[in-house]
Short mmCIF file of C-alpha atoms in Angstrom, two decimals:
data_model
loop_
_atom_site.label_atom_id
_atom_site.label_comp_id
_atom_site.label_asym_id
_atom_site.label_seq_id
_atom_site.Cartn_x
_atom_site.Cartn_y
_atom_site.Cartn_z
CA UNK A 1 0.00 0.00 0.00
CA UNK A 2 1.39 3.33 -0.67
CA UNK A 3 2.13 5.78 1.84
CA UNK A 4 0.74 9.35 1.76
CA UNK A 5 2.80 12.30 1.26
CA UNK A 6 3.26 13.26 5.17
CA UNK A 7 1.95 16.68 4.67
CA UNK A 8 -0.96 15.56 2.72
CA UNK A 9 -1.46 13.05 5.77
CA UNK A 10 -1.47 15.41 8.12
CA UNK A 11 -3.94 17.44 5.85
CA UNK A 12 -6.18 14.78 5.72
CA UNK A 13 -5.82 14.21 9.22
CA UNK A 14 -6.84 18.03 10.13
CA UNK A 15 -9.61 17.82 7.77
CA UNK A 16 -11.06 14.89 9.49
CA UNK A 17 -10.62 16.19 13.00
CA UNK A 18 -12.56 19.00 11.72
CA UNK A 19 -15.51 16.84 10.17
CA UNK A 20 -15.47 14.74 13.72
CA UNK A 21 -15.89 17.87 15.55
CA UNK A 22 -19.20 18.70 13.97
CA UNK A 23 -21.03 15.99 14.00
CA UNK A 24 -23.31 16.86 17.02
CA UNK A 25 -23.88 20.34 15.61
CA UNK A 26 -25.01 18.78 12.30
CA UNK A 27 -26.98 16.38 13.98
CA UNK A 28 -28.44 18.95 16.65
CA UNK A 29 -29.10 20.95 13.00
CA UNK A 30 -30.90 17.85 11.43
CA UNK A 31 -33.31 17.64 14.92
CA UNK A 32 -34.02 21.00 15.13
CA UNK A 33 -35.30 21.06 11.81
CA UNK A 34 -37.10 17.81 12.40
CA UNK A 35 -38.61 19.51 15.37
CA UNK A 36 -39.70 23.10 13.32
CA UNK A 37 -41.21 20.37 10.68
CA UNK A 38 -43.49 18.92 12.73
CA UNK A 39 -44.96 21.73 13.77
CA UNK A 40 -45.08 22.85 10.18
CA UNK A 41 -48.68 23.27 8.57
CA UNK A 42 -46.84 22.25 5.31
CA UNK A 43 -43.71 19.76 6.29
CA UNK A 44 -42.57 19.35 2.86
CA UNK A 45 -39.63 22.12 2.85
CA UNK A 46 -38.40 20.97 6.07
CA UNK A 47 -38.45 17.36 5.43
CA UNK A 48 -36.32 17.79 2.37
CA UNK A 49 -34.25 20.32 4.56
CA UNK A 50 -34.17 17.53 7.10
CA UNK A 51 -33.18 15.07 3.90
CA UNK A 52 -30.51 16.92 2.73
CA UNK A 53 -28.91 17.54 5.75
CA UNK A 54 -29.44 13.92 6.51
CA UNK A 55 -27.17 12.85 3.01
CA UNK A 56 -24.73 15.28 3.64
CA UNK A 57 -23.63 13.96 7.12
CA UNK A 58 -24.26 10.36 5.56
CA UNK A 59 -21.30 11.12 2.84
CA UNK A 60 -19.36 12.63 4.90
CA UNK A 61 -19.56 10.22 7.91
CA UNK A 62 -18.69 7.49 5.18
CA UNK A 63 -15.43 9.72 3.59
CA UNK A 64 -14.21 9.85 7.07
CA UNK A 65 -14.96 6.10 8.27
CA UNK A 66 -18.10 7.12 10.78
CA UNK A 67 -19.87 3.71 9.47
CA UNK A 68 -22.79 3.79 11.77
CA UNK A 69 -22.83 7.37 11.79
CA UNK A 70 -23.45 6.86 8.07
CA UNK A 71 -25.80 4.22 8.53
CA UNK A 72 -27.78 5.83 10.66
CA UNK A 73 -28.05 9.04 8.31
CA UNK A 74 -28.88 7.26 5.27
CA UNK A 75 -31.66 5.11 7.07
CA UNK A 76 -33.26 8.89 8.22
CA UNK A 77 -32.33 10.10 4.19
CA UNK A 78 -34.37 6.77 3.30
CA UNK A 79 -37.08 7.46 5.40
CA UNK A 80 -37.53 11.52 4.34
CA UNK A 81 -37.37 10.05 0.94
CA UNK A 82 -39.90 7.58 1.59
CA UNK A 83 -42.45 9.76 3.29
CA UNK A 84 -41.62 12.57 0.35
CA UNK A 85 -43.04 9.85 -2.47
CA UNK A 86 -45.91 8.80 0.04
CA UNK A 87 -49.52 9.51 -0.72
CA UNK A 88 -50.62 8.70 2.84
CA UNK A 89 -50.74 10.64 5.88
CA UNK A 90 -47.90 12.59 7.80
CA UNK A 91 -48.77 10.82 11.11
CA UNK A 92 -47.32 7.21 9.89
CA UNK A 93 -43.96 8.36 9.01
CA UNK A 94 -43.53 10.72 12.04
CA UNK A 95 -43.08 8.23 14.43
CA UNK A 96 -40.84 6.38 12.10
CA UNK A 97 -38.79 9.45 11.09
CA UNK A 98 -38.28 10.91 15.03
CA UNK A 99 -37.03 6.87 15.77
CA UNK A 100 -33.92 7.43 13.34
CA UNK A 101 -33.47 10.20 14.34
CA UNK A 102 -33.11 8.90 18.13
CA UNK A 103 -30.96 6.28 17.03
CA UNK A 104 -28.72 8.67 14.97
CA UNK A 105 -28.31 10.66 17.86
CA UNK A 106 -27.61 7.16 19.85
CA UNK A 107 -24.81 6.45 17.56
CA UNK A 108 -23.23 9.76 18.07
CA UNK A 109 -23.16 9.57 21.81
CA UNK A 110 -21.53 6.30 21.53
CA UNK A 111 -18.89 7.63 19.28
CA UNK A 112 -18.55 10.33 21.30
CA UNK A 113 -18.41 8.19 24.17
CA UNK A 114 -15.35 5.94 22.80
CA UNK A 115 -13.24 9.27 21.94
#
């Protein structure tokens, strides 16, 4: 396997760091929006808010090696996706939707916990 120049390494390194070190704040961001959403008269433009921030952390979490972290983000992506297409009611996603969410924020305390 081929080694990295050092200084990209340690450029790398930084930018991870940095990516690590925001990961509550974007999740915080992605509930907070949940949150506003459901008390939205029209949730659309916050679930896709809540879907794109959802994505981003997902790609990012996988870049940087956050597996579950990305897991976890896709599954709540999937599931804003999924309730975007649906013709049914906002009700039967909700609970669905606020459970990833929990266990997003799950997987971040136990990273958080193991640092």
């Amino acid at each position: 396997m081929n080694q990295l120049d050092p200084e990209v390494q340690s450029e790398l390194d930084a930018v991870r760091r940095d990516f690590e070190s925001r990961i509550g704040t974007m999740i915080t961001d992605i509930a907070d929006t949940w949150e506003k959403t459901q008390l939205s008269n029209d949730p659309v433009v916050g679930m896709k808010r809540v879907g794109e921030l959802a994505h981003s952390l997902a790609g990012n979490a996988g870049i940087f090696g956050q597996r579950q972290i990305s897991g976890a983000a896709t599954d709540l992506e999937v599931a804003i996706d999924g309730r975007l297409a649906a013709t049914d009611d906002f009700e039967s996603h909700r609970i669905k939707i606020s459970r990833l969410l929990s266990d997003l924020q799950n997987k971040f305390a136990e990273m958080d916990a193991g640092s």
